[in-house]
XYZ file of C-alpha atoms in Angstrom:
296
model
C -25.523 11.101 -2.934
C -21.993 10.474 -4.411
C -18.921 8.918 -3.120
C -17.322 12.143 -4.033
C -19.391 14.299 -1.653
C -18.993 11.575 0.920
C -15.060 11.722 0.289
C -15.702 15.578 0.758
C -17.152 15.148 3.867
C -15.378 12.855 5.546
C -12.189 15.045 5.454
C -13.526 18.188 6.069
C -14.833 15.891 9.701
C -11.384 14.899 10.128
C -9.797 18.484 9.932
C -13.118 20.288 11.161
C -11.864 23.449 8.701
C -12.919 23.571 4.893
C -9.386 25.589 3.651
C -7.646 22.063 5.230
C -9.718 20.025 3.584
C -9.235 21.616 0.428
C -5.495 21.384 0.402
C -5.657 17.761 1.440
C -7.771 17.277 -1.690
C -5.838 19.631 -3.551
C -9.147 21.339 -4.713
C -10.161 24.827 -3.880
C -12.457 25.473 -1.113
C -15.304 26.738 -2.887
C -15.482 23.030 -4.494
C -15.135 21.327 -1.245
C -18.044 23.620 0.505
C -20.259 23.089 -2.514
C -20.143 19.670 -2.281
C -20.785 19.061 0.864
C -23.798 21.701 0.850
C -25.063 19.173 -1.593
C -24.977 16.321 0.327
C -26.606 18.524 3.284
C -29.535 18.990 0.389
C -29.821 15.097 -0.585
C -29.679 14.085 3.122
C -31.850 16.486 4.330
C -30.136 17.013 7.173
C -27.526 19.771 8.406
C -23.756 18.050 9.380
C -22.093 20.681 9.940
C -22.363 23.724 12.500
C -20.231 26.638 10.644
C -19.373 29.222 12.300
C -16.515 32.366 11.988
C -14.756 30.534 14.650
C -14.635 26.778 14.159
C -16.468 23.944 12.392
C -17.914 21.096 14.415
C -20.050 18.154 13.448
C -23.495 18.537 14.082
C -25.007 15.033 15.792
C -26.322 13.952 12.094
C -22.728 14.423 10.715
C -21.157 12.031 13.627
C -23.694 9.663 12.988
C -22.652 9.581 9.471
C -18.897 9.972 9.793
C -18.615 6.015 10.412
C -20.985 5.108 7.894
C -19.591 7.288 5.095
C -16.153 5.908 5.817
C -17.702 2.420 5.506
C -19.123 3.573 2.216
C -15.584 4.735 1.023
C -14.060 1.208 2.175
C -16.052 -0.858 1.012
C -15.942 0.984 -2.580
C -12.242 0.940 -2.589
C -12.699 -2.874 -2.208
C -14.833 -3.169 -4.481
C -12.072 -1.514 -7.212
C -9.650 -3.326 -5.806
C -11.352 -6.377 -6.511
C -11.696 -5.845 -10.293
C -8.235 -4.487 -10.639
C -5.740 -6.485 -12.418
C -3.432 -8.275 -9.934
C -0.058 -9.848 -10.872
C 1.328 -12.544 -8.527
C 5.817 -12.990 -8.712
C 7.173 -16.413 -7.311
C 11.245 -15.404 -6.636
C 13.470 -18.051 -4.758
C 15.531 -16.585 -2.209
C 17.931 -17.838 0.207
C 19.138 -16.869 4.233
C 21.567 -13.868 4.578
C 19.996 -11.576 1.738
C 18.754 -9.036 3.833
C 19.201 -5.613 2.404
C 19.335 -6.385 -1.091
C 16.507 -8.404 -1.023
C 14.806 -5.250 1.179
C 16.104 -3.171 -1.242
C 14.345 -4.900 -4.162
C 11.051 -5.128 -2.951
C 10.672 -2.027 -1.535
C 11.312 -0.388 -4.437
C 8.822 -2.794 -6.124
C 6.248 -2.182 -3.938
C 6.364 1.264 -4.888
C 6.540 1.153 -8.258
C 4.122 -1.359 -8.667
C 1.637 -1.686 -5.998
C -0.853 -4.690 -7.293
C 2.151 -7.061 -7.837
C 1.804 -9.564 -4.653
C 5.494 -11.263 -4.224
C 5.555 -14.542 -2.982
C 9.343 -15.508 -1.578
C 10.700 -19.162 -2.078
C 13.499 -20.641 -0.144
C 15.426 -22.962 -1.980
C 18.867 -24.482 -2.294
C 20.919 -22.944 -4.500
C 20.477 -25.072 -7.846
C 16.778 -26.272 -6.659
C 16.505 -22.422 -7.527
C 17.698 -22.870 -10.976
C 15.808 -25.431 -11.993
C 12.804 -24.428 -10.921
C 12.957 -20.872 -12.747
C 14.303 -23.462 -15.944
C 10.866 -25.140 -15.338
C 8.724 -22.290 -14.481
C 7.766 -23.258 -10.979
C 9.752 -20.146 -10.051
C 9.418 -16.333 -12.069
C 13.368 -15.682 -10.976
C 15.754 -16.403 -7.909
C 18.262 -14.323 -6.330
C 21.598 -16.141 -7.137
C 25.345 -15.694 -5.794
C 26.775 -16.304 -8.717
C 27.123 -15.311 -12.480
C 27.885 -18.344 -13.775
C 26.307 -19.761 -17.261
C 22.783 -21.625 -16.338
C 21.485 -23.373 -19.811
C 18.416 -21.388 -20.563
C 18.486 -18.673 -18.092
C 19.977 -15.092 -18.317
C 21.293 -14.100 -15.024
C 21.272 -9.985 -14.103
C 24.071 -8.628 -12.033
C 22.713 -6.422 -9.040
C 25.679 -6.204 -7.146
C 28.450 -8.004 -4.262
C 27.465 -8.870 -1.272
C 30.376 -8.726 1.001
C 31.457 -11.644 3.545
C 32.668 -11.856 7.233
C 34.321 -13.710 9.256
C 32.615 -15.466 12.452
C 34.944 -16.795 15.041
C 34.853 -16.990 18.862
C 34.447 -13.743 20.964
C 37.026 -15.056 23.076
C 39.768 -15.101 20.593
C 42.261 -12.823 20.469
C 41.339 -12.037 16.968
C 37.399 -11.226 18.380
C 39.648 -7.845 19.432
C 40.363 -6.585 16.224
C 38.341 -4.193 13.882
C 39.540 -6.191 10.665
C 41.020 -9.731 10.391
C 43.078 -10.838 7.224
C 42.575 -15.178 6.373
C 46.341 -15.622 7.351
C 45.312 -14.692 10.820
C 43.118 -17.294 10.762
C 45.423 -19.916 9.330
C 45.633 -21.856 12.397
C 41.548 -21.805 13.449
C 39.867 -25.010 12.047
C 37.153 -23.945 8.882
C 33.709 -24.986 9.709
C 31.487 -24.506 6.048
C 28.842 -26.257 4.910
C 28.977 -29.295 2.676
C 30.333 -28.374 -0.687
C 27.009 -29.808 -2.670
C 25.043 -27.189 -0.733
C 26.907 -23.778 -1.947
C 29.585 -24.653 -4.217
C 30.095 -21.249 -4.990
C 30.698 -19.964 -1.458
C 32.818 -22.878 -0.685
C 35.029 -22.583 -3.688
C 35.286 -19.276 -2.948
C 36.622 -19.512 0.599
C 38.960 -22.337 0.214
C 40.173 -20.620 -2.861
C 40.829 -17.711 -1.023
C 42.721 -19.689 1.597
C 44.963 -21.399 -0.997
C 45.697 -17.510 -2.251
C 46.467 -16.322 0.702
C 49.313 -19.297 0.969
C 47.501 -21.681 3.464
C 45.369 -25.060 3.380
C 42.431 -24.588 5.594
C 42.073 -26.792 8.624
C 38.681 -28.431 8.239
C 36.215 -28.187 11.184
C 33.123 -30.247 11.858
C 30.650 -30.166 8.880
C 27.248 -28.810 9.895
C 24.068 -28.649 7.350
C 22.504 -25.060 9.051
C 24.235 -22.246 9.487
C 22.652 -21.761 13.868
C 24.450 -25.409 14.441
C 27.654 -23.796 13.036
C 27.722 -20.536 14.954
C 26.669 -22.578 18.158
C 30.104 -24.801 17.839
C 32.285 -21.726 17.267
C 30.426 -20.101 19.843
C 30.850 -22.740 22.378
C 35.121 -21.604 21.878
C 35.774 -24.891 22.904
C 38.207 -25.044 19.849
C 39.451 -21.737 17.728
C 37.005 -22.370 14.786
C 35.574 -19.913 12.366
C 33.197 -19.629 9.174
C 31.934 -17.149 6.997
C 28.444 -15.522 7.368
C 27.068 -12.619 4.442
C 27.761 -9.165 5.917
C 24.002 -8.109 5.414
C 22.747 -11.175 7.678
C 25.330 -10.699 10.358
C 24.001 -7.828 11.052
C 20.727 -8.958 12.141
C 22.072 -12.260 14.168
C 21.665 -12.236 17.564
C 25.073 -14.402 18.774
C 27.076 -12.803 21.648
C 29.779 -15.604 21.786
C 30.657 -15.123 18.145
C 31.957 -11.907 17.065
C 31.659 -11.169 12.950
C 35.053 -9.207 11.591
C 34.975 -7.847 8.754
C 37.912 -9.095 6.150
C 40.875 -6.946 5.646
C 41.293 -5.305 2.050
C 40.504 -6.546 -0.381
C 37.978 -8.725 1.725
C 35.778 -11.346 0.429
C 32.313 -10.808 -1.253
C 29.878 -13.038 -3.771
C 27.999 -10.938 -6.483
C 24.379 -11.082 -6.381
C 22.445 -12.249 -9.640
C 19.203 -12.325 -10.301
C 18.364 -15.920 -12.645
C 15.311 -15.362 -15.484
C 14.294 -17.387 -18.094
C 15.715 -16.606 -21.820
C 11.984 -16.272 -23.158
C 9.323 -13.272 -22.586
C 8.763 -12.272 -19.227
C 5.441 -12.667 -17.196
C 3.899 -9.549 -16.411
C 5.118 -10.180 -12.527
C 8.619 -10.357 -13.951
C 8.318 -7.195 -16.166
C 7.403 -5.224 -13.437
C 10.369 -6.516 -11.418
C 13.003 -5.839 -14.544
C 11.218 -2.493 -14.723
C 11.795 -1.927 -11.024
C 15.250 -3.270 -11.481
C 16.764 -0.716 -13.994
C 16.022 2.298 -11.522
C 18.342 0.409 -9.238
C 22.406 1.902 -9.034
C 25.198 -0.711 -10.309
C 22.413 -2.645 -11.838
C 23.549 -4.354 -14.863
C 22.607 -7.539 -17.332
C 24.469 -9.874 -17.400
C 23.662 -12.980 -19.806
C 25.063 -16.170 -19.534
């Protein structure tokens, strides 16, 4: 008896026609009949009742169809078992959503036996522990020099604006940051996301206006609760891709009128050669669009 012939078997029971079979084993049918004719011979035993009209299991092939499939399983776990696994530690942070979707997916894919396991960290936590090794890479909003690490560009990821769905403004399709001049700017604490905070008060000063600071709030939920309560006309910023998947009905998310706000998305590796987790995630990474290195 082989695991072939048992293969065989098994999905000529499942489509109960030999020409199926065949094409789901892309074999011919004279293969897939031969086989299975031997296993009839080594069993002793007849499992299938053939006939011009249909094929049905015969009572010794649907006692077998469970064991054979246990057979198969268990042999596939047994390969799987010896087959070389590569493990991938990557920080991450809230709000990625689609890219970091994106990314894995098409890891997955293109290599199967790397097992991902996803860090949340602060933003320069991140760094150091890729600088250290703890981590294989992080996803990064930002390009900026990190000593010792290369950082790869994979993109923007836009920003929106969160304010009270009882505003006026909530009415809009688009809102522009003078509209929002006079609405108090509840971000996080600067040591938390530099980069996103520079960004928006930068923005603010370009746009001819010092932003009115709100109350300071460590977690994004206690920050969409206070604008939510519209108590006062407050607003923040929230990443596009994660606004789409919060669940707030007294904050509405507006998208920024041209040319809008956004943070490029980096990916932060260390200078020296690459683990074989980390190759397979480069590898994966240059069959991505508007994918691009970036060192620094």
């Amino acid at each position: 008896m082989e695991l072939r012939q048992l293969s065989y078997f098994v999905t000529v029971a499942e489509e109960l026609h030999f020409g199926r079979a065949a094409d789901r084993l892309h074999i011919v049918q004279s293969a897939v009949s031969q086989q299975v004719q031997r296993l009839e011979r080594a069993l002793g035993a007849t499992l299938f009742d053939r006939s011009p009209r249909h094929v049905r299991l015969t009572g010794a092939g649907e006692r077998l169809l469970p064991e054979a499939r246990a057979v198969l399983a268990a042999a596939e776990r047994a390969r799987a078992a010896v087959r070389e696994q590569t493990n991938l530690r990557i920080g991450t942070s809230t709000g990625l959503g689609d890219h970091l979707s994106r990314v894995l997916g098409h890891l997955a894919a293109q290599s199967p036996d790397t097992t991902v396991q996803l860090v949340s960290a602060a933003f320069r936590d991140r760094l150091e522990q890729v600088a250290d090794g703890r981590l294989d890479a992080a996803f990064v909003r930002s390009l900026e020099p990190a000593p010792g690490l290369r950082i790869l560009h994979l993109g923007a990821d836009p920003l929106v604006a969160a304010l009270p769905a009882v505003h006026p403004l909530a009415r809009q399709t688009e809102v522009s940051l003078c509209d929002l001049a006079g609405l108090q700017l509840c971000l996080t604490a600067r040591r938390n996301n530099p980069v996103l905070v520079d960004l928006v008060v930068g923005a603010c000063h370009s746009a001819g206006f010092e932003p009115v600071p709100g109350p300071v709030s460590g977690s994004l939920q206690d920050i969409l609760a206070t604008i939510g309560t519209g108590s006062l006309p407050m607003w923040t910023v929230v990443y596009a891709a994660h606004a789409r998947v919060l669940l707030s009905p007294r904050v509405a998310f507006r998208p920024f009128r041209a040319p809008g706000l956004a943070l490029p998305i980096g990916l932060a590796v260390r200078r020296d050669t690459p683990s074989a987790g980390l190759q397979a995630l480069l590898n994966t990474l240059t069959t991505l669009p508007s994918s691009s290195d970036h060192e620094s």
